[in-house]
PDB file of C-alpha atoms in Angstrom:
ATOM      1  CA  UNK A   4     -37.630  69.774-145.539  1.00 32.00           C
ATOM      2  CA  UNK A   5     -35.543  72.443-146.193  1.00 41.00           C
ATOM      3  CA  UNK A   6     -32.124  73.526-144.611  1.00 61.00           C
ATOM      4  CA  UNK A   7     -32.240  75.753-141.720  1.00 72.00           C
ATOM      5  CA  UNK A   8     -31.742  79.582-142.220  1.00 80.00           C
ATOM      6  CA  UNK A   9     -29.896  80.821-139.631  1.00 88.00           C
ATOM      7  CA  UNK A  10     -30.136  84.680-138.752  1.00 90.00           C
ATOM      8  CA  UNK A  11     -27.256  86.958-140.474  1.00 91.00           C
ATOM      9  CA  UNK A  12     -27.343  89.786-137.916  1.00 85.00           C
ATOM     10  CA  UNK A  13     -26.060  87.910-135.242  1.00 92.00           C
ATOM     11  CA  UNK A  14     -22.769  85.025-133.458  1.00 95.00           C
ATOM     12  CA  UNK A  15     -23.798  82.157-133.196  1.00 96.00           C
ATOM     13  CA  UNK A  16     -21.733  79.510-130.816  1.00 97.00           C
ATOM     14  CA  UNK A  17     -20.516  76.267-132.568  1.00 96.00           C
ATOM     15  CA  UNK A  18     -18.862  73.006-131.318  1.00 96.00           C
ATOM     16  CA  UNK A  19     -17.015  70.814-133.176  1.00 95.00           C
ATOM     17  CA  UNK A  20     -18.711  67.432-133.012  1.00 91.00           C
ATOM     18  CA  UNK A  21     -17.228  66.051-135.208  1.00 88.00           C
ATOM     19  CA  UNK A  22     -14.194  65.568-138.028  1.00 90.00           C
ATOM     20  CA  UNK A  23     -13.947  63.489-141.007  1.00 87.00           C
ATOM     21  CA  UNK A  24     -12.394  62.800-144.264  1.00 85.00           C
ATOM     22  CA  UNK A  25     -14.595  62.735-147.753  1.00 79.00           C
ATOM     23  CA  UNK A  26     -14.664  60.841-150.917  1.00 75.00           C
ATOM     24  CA  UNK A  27     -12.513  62.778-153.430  1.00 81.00           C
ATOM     25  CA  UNK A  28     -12.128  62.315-156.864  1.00 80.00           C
ATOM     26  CA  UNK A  29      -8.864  63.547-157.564  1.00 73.00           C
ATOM     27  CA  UNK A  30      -5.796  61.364-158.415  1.00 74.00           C
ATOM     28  CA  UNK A  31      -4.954  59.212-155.599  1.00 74.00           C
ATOM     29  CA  UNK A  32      -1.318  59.794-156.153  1.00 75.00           C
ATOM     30  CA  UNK A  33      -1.665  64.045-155.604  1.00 77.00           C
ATOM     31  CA  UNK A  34      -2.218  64.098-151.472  1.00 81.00           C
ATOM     32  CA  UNK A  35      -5.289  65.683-151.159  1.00 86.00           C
ATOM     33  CA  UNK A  36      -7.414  65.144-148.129  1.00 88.00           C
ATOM     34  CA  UNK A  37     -11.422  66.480-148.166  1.00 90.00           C
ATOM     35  CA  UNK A  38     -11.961  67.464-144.900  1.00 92.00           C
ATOM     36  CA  UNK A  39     -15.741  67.650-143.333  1.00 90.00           C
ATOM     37  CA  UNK A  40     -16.590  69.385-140.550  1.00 93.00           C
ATOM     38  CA  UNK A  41     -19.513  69.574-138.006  1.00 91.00           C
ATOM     39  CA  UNK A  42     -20.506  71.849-135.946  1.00 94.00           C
ATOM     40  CA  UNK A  43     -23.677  71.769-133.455  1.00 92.00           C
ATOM     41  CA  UNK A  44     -25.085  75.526-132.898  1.00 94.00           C
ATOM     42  CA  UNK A  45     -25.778  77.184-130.268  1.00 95.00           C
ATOM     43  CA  UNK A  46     -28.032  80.286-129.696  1.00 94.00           C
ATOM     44  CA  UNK A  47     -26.418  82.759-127.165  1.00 94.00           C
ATOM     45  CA  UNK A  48     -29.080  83.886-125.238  1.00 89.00           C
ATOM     46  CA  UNK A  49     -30.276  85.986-121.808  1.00 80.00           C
ATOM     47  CA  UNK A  50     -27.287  86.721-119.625  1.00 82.00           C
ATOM     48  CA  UNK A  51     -24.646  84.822-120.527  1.00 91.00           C
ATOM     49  CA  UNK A  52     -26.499  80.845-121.924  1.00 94.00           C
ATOM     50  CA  UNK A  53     -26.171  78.881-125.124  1.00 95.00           C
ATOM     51  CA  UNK A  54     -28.985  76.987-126.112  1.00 93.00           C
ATOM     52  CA  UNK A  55     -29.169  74.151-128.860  1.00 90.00           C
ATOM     53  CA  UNK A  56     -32.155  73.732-130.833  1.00 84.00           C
ATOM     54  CA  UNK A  57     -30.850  70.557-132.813  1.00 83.00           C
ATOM     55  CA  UNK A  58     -28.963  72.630-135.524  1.00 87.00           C
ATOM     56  CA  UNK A  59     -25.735  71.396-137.253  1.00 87.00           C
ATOM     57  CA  UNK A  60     -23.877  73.237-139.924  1.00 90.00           C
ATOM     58  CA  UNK A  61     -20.792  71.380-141.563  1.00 89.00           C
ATOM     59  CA  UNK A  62     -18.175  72.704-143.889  1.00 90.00           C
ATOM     60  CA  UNK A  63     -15.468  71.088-146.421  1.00 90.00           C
ATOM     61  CA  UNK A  64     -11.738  71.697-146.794  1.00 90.00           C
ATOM     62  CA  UNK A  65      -9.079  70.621-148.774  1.00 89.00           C
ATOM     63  CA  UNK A  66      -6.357  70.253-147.124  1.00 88.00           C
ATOM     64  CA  UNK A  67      -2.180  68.413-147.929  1.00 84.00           C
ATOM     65  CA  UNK A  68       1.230  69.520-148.291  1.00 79.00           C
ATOM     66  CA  UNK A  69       0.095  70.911-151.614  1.00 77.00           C
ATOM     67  CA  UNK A  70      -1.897  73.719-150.309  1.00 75.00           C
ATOM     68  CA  UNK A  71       0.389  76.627-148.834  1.00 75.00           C
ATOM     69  CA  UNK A  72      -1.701  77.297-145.354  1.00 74.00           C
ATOM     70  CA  UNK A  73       0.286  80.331-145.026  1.00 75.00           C
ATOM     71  CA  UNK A  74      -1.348  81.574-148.023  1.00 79.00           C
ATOM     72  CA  UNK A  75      -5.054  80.034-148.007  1.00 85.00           C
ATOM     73  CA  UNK A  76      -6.897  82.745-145.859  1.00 86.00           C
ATOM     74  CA  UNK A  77      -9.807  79.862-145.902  1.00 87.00           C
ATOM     75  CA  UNK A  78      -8.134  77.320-144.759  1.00 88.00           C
ATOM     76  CA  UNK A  79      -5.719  79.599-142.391  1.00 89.00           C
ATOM     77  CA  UNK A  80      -8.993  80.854-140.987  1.00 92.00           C
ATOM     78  CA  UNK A  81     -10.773  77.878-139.286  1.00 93.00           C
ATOM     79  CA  UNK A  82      -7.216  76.815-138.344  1.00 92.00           C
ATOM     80  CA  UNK A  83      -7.135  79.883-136.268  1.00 93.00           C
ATOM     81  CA  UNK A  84     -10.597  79.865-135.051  1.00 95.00           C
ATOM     82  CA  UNK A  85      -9.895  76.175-133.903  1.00 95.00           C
ATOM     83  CA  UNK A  86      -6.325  77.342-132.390  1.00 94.00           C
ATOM     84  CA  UNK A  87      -4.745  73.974-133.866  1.00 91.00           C
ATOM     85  CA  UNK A  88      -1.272  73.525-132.573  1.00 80.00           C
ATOM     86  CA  UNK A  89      -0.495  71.300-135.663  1.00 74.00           C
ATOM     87  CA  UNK A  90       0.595  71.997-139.005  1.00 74.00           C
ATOM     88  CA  UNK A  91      -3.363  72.380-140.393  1.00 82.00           C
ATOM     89  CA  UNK A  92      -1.636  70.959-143.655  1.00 83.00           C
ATOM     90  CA  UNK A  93      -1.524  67.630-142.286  1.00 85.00           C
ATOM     91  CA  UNK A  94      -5.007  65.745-142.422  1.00 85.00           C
ATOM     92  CA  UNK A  95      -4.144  63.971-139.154  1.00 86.00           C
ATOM     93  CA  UNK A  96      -3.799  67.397-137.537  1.00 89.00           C
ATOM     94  CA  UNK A  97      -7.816  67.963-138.447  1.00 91.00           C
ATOM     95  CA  UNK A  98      -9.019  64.911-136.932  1.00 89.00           C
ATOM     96  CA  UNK A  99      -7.124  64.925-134.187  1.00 90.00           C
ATOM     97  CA  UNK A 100      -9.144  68.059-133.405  1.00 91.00           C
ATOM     98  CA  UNK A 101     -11.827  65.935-131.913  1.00 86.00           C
ATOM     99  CA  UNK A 102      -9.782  64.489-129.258  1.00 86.00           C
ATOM    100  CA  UNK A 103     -10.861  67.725-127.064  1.00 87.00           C
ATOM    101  CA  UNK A 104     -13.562  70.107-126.990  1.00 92.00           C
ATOM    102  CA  UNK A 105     -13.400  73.183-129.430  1.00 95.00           C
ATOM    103  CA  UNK A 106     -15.653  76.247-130.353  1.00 97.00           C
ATOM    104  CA  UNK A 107     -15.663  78.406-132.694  1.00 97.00           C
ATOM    105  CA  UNK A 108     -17.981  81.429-132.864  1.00 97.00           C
ATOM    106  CA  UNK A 109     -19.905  81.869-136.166  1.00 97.00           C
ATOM    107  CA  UNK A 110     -21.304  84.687-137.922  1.00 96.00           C
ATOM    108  CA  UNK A 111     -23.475  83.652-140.936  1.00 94.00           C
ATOM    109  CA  UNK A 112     -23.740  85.380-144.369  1.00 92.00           C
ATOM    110  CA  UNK A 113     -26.938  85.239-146.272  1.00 91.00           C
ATOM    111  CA  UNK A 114     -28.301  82.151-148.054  1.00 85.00           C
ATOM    112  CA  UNK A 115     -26.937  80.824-150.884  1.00 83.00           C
ATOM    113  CA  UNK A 116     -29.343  79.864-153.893  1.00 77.00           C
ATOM    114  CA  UNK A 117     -27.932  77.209-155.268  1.00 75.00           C
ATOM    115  CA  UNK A 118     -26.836  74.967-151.939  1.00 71.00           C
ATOM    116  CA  UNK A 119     -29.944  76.717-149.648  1.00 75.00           C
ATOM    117  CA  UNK A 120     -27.260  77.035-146.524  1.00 81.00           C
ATOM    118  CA  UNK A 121     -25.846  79.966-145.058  1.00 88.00           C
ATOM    119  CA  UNK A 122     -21.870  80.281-145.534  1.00 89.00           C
ATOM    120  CA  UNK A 123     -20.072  81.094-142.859  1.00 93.00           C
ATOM    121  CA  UNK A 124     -19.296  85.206-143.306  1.00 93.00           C
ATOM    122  CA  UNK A 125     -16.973  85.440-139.797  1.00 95.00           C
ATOM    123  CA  UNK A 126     -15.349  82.605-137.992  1.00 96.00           C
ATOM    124  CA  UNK A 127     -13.483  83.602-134.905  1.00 96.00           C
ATOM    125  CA  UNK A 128     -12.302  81.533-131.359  1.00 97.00           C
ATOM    126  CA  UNK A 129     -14.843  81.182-128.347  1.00 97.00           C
ATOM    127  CA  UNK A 130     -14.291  79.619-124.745  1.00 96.00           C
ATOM    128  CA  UNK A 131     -17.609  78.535-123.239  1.00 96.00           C
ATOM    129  CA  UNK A 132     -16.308  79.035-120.114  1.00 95.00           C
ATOM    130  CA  UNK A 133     -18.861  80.580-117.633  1.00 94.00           C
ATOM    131  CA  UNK A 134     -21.837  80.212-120.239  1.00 95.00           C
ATOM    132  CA  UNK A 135     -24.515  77.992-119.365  1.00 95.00           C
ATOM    133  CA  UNK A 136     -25.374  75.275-121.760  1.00 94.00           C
ATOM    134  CA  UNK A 137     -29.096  73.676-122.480  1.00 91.00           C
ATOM    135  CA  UNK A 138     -28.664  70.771-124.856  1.00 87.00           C
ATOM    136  CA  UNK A 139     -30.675  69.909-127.537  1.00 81.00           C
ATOM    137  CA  UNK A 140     -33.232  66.763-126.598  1.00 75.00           C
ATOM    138  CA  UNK A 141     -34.015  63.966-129.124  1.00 62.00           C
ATOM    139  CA  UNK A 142     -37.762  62.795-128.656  1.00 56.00           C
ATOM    140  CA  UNK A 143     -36.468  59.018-128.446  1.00 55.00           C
ATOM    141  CA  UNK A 144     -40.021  57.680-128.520  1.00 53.00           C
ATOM    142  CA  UNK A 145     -40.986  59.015-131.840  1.00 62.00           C
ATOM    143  CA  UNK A 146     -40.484  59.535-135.288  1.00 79.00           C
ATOM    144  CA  UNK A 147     -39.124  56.189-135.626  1.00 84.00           C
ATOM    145  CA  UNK A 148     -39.479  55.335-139.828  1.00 88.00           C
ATOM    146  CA  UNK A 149     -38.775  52.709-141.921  1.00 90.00           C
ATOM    147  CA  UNK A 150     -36.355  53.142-144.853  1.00 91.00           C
ATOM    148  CA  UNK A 151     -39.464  53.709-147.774  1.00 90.00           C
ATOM    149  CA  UNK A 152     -40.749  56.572-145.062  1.00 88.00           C
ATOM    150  CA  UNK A 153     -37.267  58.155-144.862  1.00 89.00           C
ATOM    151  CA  UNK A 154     -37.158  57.938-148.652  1.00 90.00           C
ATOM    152  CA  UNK A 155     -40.915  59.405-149.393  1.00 88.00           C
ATOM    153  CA  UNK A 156     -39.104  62.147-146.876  1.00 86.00           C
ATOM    154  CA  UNK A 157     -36.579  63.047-148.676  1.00 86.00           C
ATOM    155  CA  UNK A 158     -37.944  62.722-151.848  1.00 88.00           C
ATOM    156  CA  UNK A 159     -35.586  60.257-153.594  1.00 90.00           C
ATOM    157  CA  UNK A 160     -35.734  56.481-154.138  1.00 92.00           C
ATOM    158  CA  UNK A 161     -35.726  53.630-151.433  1.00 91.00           C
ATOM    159  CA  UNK A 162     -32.554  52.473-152.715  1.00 92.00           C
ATOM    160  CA  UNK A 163     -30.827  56.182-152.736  1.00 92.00           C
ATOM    161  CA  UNK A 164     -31.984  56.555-148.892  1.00 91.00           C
ATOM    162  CA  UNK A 165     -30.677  52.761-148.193  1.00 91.00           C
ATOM    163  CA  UNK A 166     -27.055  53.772-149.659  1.00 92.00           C
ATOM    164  CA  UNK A 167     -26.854  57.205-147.711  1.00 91.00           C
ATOM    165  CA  UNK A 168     -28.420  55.924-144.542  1.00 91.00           C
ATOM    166  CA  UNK A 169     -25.666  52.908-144.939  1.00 90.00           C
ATOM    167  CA  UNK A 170     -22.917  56.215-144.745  1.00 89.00           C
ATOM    168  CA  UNK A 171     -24.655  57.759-141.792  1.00 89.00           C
ATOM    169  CA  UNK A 172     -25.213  54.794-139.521  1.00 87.00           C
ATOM    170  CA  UNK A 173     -20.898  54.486-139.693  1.00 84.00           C
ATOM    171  CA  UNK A 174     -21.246  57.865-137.756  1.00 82.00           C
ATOM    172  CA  UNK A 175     -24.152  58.106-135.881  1.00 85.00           C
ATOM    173  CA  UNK A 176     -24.925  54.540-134.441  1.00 82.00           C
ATOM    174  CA  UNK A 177     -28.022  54.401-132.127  1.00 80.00           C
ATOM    175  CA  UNK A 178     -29.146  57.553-132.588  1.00 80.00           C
ATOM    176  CA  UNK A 179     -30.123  57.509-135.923  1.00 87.00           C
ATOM    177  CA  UNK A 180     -30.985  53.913-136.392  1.00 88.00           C
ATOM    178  CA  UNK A 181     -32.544  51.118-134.426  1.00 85.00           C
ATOM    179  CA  UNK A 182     -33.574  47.649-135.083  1.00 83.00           C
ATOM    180  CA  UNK A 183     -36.950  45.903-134.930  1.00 80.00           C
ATOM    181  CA  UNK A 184     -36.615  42.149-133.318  1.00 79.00           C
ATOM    182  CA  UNK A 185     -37.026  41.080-136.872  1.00 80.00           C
ATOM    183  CA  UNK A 186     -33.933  42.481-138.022  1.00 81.00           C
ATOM    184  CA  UNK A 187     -35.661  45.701-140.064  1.00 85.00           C
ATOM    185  CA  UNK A 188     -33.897  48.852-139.494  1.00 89.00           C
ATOM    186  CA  UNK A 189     -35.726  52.032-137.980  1.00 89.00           C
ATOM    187  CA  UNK A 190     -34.502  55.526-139.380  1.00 90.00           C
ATOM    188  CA  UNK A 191     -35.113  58.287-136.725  1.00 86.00           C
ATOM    189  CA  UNK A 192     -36.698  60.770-138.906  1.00 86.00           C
ATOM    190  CA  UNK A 193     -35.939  64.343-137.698  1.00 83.00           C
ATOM    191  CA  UNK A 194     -32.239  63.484-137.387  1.00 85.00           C
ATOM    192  CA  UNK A 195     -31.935  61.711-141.536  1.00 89.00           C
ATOM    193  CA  UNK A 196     -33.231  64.357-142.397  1.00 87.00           C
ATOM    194  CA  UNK A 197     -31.198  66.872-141.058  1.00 83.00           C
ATOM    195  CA  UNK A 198     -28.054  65.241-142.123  1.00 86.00           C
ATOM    196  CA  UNK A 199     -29.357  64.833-145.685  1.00 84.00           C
ATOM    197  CA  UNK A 200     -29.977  68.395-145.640  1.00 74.00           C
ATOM    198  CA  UNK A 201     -26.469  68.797-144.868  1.00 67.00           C
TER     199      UNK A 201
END
């Protein structure tokens, strides 16, 4: 499965569903915080709807008192977009984001070749007030795998998809893994695989 290749001639609608912090491998003692956020897309279409077809999208940023905000046009960028009221060099001030609804609006550049995702060319506010939303609907009754199935999937070994699914089930819970009444874990396919993609 490959990541999805979203059109560059056209916004896109994006909520924030979600905030958190990253491994990083840089000295403990320097305060550096990886930031990783999520995003669930929206298509704007007819006469004023969004509609989700399942897609995230998720960026990093590096973000502490050592990075001067005022001069990071990055960084300055989605802190705009996200109209944070907080200093956006404080780490606290990212997650904290999630405590209430935000959008963004997203215009996407062209593919990259190395990663296979589209950057993000234009990032700008959005209210989705007086849009109508359609959510995106998980089949619940299928596409239920075990852990080998989710590996074969993703093309690495059991024990690779074992370690990363143990990441994602801190996040995602129920929807992305059940349990059989013996205990065996259930991966729900579509959705592993696009958060390994991501």
């Amino acid at each position: 499965m490959t990541r999805y290749n979203f059109q560059t001639n056209k916004p896109y609608a994006a909520k924030l569903t979600k905030v958190s912090t990253r491994p990083i491998e840089n000295d403990p003692a320097i305060s550096l915080t990886l930031i990783r956020l999520e995003f669930t897309i929206y298509w704007m279409v007819g006469e004023q709807r969004l509609e989700s077809q399942g897609e995230i999208a998720c960026r990093e940023l590096v973000v502490g008192p050592l990075i001067p905000c005022d001069r990071d046009a990055g960084l300055l960028a989605y802190a705009q977009a996200l109209r944070m009221a907080t200093p956006p060099e404080d780490p606290g001030s990212w997650i904290h984001l999630q405590r209430r609804e935000r959008w963004i609006e997203i215009t996407f550049g062209p593919r990259e070749l190395e990663e296979s995702r589209n950057p993000f060319r234009d990032i700008r506010p959005f209210s989705p007030d007086g849009w109508s939303i359609k959510e995106y609907r998980y089949d619940r009754t299928a596409d239920w795998v075990t852990i080998a199935a989710a590996a074969d999937a993703a093309q690495v070994s059991k024990s690779t998809a074992r370690r990363r699914l143990d990441e994602l089930e801190l996040d995602w819970g129920g929807e992305l893994v059940t349990r059989t009444g013996g205990g065996q874990r259930r991966v729900y396919l579509p959705l592993f695989m696009r958060l390994w993609n991501e």
